[in-house]
Tab-separated table of C-alpha atoms and ligand atoms in Angstrom:
chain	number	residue	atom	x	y	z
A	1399	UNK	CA	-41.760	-21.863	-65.186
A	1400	UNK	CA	-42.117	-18.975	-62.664
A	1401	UNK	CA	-45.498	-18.169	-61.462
A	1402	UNK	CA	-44.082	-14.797	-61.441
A	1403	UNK	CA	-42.382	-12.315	-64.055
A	1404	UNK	CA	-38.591	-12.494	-63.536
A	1405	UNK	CA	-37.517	-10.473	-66.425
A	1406	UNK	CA	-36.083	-7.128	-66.216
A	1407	UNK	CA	-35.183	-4.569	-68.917
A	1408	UNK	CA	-32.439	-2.398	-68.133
A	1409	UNK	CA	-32.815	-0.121	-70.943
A	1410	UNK	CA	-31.426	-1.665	-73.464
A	1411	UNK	CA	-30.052	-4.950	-71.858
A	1412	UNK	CA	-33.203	-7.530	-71.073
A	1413	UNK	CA	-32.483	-9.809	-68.215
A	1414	UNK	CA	-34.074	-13.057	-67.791
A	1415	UNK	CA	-33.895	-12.429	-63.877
A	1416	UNK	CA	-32.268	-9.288	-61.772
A	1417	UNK	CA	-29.779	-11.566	-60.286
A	1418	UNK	CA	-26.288	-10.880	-61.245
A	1419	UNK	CA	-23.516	-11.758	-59.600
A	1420	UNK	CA	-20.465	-9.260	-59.397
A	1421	UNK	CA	-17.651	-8.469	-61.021
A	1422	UNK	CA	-14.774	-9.617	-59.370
A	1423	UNK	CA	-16.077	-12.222	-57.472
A	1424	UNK	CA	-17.126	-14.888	-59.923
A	1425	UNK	CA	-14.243	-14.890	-61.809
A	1426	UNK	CA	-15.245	-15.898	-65.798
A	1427	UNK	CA	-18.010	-18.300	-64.540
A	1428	UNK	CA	-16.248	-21.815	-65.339
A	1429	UNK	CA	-14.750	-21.478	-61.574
A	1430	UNK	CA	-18.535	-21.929	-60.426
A	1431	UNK	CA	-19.795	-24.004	-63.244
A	1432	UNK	CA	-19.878	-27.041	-61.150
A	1433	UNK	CA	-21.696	-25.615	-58.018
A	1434	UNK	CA	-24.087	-23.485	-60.223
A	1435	UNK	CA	-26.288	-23.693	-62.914
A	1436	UNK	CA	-25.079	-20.153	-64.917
A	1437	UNK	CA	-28.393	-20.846	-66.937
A	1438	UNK	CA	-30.415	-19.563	-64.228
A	1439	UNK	CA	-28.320	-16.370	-63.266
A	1440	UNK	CA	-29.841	-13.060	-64.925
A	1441	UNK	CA	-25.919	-12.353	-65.691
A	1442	UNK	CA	-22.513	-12.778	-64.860
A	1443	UNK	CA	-20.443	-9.805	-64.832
A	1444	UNK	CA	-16.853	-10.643	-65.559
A	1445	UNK	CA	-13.694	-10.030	-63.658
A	1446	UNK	CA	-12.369	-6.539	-64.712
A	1447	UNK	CA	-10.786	-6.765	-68.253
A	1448	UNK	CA	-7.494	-4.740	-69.224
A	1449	UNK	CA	-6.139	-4.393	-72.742
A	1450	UNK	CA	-3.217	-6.229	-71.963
A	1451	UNK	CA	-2.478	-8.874	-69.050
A	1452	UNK	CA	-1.728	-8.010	-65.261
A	1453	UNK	CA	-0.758	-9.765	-62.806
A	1454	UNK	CA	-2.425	-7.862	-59.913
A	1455	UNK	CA	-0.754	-6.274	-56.879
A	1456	UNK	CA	1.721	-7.730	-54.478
A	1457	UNK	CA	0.420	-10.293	-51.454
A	1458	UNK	CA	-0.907	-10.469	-49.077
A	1459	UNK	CA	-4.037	-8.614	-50.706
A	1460	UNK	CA	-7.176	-9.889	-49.045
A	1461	UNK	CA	-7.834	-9.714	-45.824
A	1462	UNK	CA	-10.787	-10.746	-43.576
A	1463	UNK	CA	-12.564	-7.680	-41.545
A	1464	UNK	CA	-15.140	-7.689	-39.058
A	1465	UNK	CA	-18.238	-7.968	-41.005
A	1466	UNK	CA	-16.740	-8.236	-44.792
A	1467	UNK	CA	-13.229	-8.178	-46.633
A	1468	UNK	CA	-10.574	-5.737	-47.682
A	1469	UNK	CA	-9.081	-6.585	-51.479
A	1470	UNK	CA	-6.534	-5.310	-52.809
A	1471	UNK	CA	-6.120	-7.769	-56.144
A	1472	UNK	CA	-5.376	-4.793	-58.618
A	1473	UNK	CA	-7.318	-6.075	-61.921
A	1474	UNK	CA	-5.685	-9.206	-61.858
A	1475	UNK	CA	-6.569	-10.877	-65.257
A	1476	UNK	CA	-5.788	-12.172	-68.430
A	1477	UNK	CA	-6.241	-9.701	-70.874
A	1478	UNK	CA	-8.932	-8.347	-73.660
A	1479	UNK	CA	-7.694	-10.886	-76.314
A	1480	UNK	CA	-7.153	-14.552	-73.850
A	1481	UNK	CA	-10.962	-13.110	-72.847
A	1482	UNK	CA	-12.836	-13.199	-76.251
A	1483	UNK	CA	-10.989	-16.453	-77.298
A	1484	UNK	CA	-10.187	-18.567	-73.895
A	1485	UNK	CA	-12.853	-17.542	-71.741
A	1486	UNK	CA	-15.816	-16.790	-73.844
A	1487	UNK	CA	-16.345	-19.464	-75.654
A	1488	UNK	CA	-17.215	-21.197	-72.188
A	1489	UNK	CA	-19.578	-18.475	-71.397
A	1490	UNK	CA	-21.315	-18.909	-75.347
A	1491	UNK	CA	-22.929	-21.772	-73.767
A	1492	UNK	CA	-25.158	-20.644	-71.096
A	1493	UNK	CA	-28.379	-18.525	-71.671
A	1494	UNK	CA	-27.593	-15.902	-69.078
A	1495	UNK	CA	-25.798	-12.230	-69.937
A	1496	UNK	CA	-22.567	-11.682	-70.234
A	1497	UNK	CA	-21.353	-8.322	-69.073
A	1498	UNK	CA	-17.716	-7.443	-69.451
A	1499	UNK	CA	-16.362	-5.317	-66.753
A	1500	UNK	CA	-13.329	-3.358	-68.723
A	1501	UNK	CA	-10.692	-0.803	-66.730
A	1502	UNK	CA	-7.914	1.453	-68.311
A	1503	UNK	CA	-5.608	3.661	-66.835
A	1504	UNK	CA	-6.165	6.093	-69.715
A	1505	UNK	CA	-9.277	7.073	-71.756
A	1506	UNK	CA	-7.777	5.431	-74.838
A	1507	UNK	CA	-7.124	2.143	-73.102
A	1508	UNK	CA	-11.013	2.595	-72.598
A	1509	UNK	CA	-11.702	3.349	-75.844
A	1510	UNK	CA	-9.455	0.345	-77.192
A	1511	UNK	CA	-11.469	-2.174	-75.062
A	1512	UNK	CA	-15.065	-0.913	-76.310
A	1513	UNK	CA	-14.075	-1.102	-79.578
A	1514	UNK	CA	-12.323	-4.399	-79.258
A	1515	UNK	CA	-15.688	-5.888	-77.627
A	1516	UNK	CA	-18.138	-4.058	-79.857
A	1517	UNK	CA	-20.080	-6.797	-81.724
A	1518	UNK	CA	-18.373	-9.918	-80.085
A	1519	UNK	CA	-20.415	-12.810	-80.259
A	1520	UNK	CA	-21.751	-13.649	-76.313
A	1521	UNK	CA	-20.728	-10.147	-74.950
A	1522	UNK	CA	-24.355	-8.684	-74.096
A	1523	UNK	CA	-23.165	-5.348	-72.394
A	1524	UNK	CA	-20.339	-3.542	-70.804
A	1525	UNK	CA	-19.467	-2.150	-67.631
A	1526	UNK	CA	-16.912	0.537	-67.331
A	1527	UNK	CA	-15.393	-0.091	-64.518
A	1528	UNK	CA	-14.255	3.566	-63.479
A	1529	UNK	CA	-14.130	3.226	-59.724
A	1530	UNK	CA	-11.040	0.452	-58.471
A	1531	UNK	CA	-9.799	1.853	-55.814
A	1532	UNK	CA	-6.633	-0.671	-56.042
A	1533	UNK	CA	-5.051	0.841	-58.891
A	1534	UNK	CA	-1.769	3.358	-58.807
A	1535	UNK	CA	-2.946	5.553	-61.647
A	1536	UNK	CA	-6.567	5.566	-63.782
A	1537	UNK	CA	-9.063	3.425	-62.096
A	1538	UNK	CA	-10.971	5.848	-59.384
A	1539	UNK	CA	-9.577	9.103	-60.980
A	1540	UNK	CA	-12.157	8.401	-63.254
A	1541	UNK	CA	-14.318	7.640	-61.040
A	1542	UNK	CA	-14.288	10.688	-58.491
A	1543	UNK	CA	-13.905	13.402	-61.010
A	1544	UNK	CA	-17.465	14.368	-62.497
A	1545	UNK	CA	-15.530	16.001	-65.737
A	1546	UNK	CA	-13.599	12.611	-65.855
A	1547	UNK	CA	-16.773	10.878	-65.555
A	1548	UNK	CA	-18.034	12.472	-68.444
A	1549	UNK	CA	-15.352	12.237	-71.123
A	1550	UNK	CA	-14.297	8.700	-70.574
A	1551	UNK	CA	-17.976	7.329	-70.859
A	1552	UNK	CA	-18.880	9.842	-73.659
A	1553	UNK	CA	-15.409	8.465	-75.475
A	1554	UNK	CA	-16.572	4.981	-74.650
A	1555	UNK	CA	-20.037	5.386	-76.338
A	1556	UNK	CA	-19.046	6.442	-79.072
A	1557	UNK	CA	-16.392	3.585	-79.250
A	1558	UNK	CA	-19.518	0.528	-79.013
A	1559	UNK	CA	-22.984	0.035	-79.714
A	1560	UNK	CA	-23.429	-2.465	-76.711
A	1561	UNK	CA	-25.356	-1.629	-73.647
A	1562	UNK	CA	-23.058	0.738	-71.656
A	1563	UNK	CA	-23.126	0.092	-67.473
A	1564	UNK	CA	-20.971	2.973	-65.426
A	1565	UNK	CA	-20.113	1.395	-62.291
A	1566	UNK	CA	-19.852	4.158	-59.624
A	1567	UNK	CA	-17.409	4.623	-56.927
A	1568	UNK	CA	-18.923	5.030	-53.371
A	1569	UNK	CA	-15.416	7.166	-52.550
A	1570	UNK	CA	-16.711	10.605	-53.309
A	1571	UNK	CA	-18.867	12.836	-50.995
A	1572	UNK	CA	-22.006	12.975	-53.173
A	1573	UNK	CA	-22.536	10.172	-55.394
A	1574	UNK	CA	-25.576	11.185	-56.978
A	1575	UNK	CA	-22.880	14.212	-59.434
A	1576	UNK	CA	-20.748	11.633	-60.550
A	1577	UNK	CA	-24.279	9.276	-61.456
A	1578	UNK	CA	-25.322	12.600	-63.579
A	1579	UNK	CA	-21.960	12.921	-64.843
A	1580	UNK	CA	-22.213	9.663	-66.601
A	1581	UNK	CA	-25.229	9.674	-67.749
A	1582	UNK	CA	-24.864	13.135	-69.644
A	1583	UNK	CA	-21.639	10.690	-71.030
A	1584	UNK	CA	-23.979	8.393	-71.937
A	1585	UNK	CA	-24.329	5.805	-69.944
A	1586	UNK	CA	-27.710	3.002	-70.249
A	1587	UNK	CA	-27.388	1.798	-66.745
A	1588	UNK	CA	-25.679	2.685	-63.914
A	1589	UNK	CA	-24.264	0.111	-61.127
A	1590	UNK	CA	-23.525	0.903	-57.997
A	1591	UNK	CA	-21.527	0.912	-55.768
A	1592	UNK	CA	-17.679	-0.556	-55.978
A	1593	UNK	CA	-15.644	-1.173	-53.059
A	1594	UNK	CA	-14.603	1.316	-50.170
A	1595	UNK	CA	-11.192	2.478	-49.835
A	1596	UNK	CA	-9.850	0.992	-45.792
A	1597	UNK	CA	-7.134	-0.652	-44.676
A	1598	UNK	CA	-5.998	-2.674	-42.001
A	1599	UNK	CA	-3.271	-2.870	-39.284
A	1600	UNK	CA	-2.081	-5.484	-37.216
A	1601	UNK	CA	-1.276	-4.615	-33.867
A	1602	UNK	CA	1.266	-7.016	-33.060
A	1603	UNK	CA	3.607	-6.610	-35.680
A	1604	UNK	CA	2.945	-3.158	-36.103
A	1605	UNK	CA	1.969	-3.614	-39.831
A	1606	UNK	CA	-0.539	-3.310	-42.514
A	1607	UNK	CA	-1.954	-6.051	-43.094
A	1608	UNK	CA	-2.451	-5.455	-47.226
A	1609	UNK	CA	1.016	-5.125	-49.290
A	1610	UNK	CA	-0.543	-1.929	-50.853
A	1611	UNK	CA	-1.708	-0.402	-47.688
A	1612	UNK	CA	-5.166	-0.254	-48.879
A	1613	UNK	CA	-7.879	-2.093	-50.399
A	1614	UNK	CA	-11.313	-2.174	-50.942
A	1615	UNK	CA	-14.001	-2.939	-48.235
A	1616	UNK	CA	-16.961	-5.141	-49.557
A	1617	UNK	CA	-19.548	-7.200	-47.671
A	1618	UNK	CA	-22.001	-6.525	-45.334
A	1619	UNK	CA	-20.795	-3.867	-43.399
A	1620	UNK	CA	-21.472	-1.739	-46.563
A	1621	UNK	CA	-24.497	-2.897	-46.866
A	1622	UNK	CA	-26.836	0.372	-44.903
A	1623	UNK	CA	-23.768	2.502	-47.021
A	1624	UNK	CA	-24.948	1.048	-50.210
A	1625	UNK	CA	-28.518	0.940	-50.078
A	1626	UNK	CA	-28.402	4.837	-49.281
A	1627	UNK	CA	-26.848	5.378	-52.317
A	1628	UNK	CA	-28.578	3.118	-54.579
A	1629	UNK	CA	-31.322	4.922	-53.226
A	1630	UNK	CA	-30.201	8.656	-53.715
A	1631	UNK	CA	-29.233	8.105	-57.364
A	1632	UNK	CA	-32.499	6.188	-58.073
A	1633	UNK	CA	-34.088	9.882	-57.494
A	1634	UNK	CA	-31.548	11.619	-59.123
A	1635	UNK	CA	-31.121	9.989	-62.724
A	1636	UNK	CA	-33.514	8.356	-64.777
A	1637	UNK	CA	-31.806	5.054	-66.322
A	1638	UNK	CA	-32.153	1.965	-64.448
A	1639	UNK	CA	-29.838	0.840	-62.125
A	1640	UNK	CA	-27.880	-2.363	-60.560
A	1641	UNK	CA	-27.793	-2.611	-57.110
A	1642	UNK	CA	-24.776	-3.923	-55.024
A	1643	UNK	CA	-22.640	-4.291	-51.387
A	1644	UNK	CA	-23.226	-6.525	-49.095
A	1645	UNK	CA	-26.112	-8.609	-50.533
A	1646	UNK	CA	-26.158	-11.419	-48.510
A	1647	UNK	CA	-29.391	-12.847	-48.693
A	1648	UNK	CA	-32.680	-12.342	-50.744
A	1649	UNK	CA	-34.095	-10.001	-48.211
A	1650	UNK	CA	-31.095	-7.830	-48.629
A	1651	UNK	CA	-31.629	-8.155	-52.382
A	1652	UNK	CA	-35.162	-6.889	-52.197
A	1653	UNK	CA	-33.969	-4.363	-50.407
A	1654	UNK	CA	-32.164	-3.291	-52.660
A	1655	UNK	CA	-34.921	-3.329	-55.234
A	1656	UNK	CA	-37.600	-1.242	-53.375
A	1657	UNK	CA	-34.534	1.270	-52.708
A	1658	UNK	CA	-34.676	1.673	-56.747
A	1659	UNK	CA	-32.498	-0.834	-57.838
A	1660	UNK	CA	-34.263	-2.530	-61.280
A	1661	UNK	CA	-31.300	-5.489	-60.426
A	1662	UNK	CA	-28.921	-6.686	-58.238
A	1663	UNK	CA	-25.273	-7.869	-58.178
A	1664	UNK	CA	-23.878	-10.150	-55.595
A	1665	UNK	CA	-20.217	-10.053	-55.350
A	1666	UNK	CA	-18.294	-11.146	-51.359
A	1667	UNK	CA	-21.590	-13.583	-50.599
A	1668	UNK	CA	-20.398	-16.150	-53.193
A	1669	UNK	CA	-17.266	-16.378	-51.419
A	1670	UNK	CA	-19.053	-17.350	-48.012
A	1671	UNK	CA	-21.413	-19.520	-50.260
A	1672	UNK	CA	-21.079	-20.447	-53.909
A	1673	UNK	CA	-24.852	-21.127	-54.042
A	1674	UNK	CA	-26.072	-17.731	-52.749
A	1675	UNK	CA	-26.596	-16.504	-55.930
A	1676	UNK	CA	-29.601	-19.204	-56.963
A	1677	UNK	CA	-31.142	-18.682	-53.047
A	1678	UNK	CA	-31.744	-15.359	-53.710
A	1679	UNK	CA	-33.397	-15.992	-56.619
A	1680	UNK	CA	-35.708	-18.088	-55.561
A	1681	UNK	CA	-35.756	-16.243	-52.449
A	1682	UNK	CA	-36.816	-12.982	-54.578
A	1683	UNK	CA	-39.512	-15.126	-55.800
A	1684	UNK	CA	-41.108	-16.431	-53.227
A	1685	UNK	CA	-41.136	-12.709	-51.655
A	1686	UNK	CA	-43.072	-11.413	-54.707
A	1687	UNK	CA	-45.286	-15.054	-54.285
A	1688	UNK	CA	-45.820	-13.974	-50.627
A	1689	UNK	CA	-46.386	-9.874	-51.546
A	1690	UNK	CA	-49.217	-10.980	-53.992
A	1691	UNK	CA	-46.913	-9.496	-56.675
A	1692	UNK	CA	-47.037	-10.781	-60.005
A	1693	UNK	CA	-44.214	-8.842	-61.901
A	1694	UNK	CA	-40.768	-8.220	-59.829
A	1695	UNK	CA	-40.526	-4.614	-62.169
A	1696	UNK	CA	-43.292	-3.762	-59.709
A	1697	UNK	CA	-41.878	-3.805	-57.027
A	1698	UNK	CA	-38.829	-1.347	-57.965
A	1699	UNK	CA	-38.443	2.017	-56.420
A	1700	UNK	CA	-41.326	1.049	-53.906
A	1701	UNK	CA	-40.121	1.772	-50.419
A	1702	UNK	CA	-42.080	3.745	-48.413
A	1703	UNK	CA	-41.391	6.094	-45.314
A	1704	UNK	CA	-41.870	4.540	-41.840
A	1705	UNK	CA	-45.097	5.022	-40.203
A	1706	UNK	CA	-44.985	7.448	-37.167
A	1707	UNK	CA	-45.374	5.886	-34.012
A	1708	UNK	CA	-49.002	7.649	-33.603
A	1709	UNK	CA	-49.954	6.024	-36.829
A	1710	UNK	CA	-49.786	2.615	-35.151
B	11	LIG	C1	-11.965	-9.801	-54.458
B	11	LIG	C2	-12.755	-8.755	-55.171
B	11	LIG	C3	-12.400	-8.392	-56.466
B	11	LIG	C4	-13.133	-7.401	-57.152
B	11	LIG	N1	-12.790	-7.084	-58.431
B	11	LIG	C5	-13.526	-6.172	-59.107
B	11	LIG	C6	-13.237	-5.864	-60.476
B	11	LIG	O1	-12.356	-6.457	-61.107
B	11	LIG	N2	-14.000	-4.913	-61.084
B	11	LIG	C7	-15.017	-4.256	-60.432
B	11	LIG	O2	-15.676	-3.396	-61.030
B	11	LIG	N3	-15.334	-4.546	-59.153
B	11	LIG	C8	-14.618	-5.480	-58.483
B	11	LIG	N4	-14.947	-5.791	-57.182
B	11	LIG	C9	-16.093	-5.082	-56.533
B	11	LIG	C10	-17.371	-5.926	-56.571
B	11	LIG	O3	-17.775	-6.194	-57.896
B	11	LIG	C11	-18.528	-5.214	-55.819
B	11	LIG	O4	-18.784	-3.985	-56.436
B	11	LIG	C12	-18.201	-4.963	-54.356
B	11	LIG	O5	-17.473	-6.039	-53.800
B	11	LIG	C13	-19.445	-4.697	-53.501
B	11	LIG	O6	-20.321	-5.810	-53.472
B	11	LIG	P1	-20.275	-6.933	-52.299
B	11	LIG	O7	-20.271	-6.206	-50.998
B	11	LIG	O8	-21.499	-7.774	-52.539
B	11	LIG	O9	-19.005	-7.697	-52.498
B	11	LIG	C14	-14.230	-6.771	-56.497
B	11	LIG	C15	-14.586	-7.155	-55.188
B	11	LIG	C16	-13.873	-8.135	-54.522
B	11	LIG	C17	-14.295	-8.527	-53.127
């Protein structure tokens, strides 16, 4: 038992901690089962969902960059229906959220998948993902447009009765319309932000290094990126929000918290170390422990501006 509150409510999704990890990057949670315990995760958002299978773009499609990764998987996964019956039932078992990330290249595919989910047993909330940058058509349209926005979450909640999550793309020049966008759609929570478009080149060979050209950045050199935005949209919409890019640590996860953030999401870490998840956890509690703070809700939204030098 925590000496401190973990929980969070997210409007209408209660957490029993803000630690999530992302979508994407923890594949349907039996590929970690071993290394962590999923009972003490707030949630697990699930690799992007599609109505029907795909089998993700060509190779090579990941590539290593200075201080993160550029993907360009393309929604490889197994489907809407080998979900609910081979990968759920694994999830049934563990006390933490499920959140299931869905993509369409159209608004009814969108539609279809919130109505397929709605009322599944284990599926605690959705999150639209409206924002891959690795897909030919759909995916960021939705995600850059503000009147796209709007109509594909607004078609979606009226599709389920689950907690709706609108992940953002960081790809636009002000993030904070397409955030307003989709709540006026009617999204519960927003979660920001999805990957960077980039790409790579390799000198030698004179070629890009991705078989698509261009992927998504992730990892700490979006961190400063991220936390700006987080931090913008906190002031500019009112439903809580889930905070993510480049989380490495727990200090970058508290971070992420006094920006605004009421939880976070940690996606490229797990990759560097399976555990990283748990340590920041415990890392956020022992912050709030060393704070004096009794309730990690406190803390959210917090950050203050930095003192003048004068006021030293
Ligand atoms: C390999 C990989 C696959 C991803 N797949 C998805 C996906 O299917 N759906 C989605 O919404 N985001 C996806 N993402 C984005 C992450 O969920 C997250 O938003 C992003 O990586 C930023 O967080 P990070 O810097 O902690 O990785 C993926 C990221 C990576 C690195």
């Amino acid at each position: 038992m925590s000496a401190v509150k973990m929980a969070v409510q997210l409007g209408p999704l209660r957490l029993q901690n803000p630690v999530l990890v992302a979508s994407g990057t923890f594949g349907y949670g039996s590929e970690y089962a071993d290394l962590v315990d999923l009972n003490r995760l707030g949630g697990i958002m699930v690799k992007g969902t599609t109505l029907h299978p795909r089998a993700g773009n060509p190779m090579p499609r990941m590539v290593e960059t200075a201080a993160g990764c550029l993907n360009s998987i393309g929604l490889q996964n197994v489907g809407v229906e080998a979900f609910v019956h081979e990968k759920l039932p694994f999830l049934r078992q563990y006390r933490c959220a499920v959140i299931v990330n869905i993509a369409g290249d159209s608004y009814e595919e969108f539609e279809q998948l919130a109505e397929r989910l709605d009322g599944v047993e284990g599926v605690h909330a959705l999150e639209m993902n409206i924002s891959c940058p690795n897909q030919e058509k759909g995916g960021i349209h939705f995600g850059v447009d503000p009147e796209a926005t709007r109509e594909v979450v607004s078609r979606v909640r009226q599709r389920t009765r689950l907690p709706l999550m609108v992940k953002l793309s960081p790809n636009v020049t002000d993030i904070t319309v397409t955030a307003r966008a989709a709540v006026d759609g009617g999204a519960d929570i927003l979660s920001l932000v999805n990957t960077f478009v980039g790409t790579a080149i390799d000198a030698k060979t004179r070629r890009f290094k991705l078989a698509n050209i261009t992927g998504g950045l992730s990892g700490p050199a979006i961190k400063p990126l991220a936390l700006y935005m987080v931090w913008k949209v906190a002031q500019a919409v009112k439903v809580p929000i889930v905070g993510m890019g480049g989380i490495m640590n727990a200090t970058d996860a508290v971070e992420f918290l006094l920006a605004g953030a009421s939880a976070v999401a940690i996606g490229t870490a797990n990759y560097v170390n399976p555990r990283v998840s748990i340590e920041v956890l415990e890392g956020i509690e022992q912050y709030l422990l060393e704070q004096g703070e009794k309730d990690v809700e406190d803390i959210v939204g917090t950050v203050k501006r930095c003192k003048p030098e004068s006021e030293f």
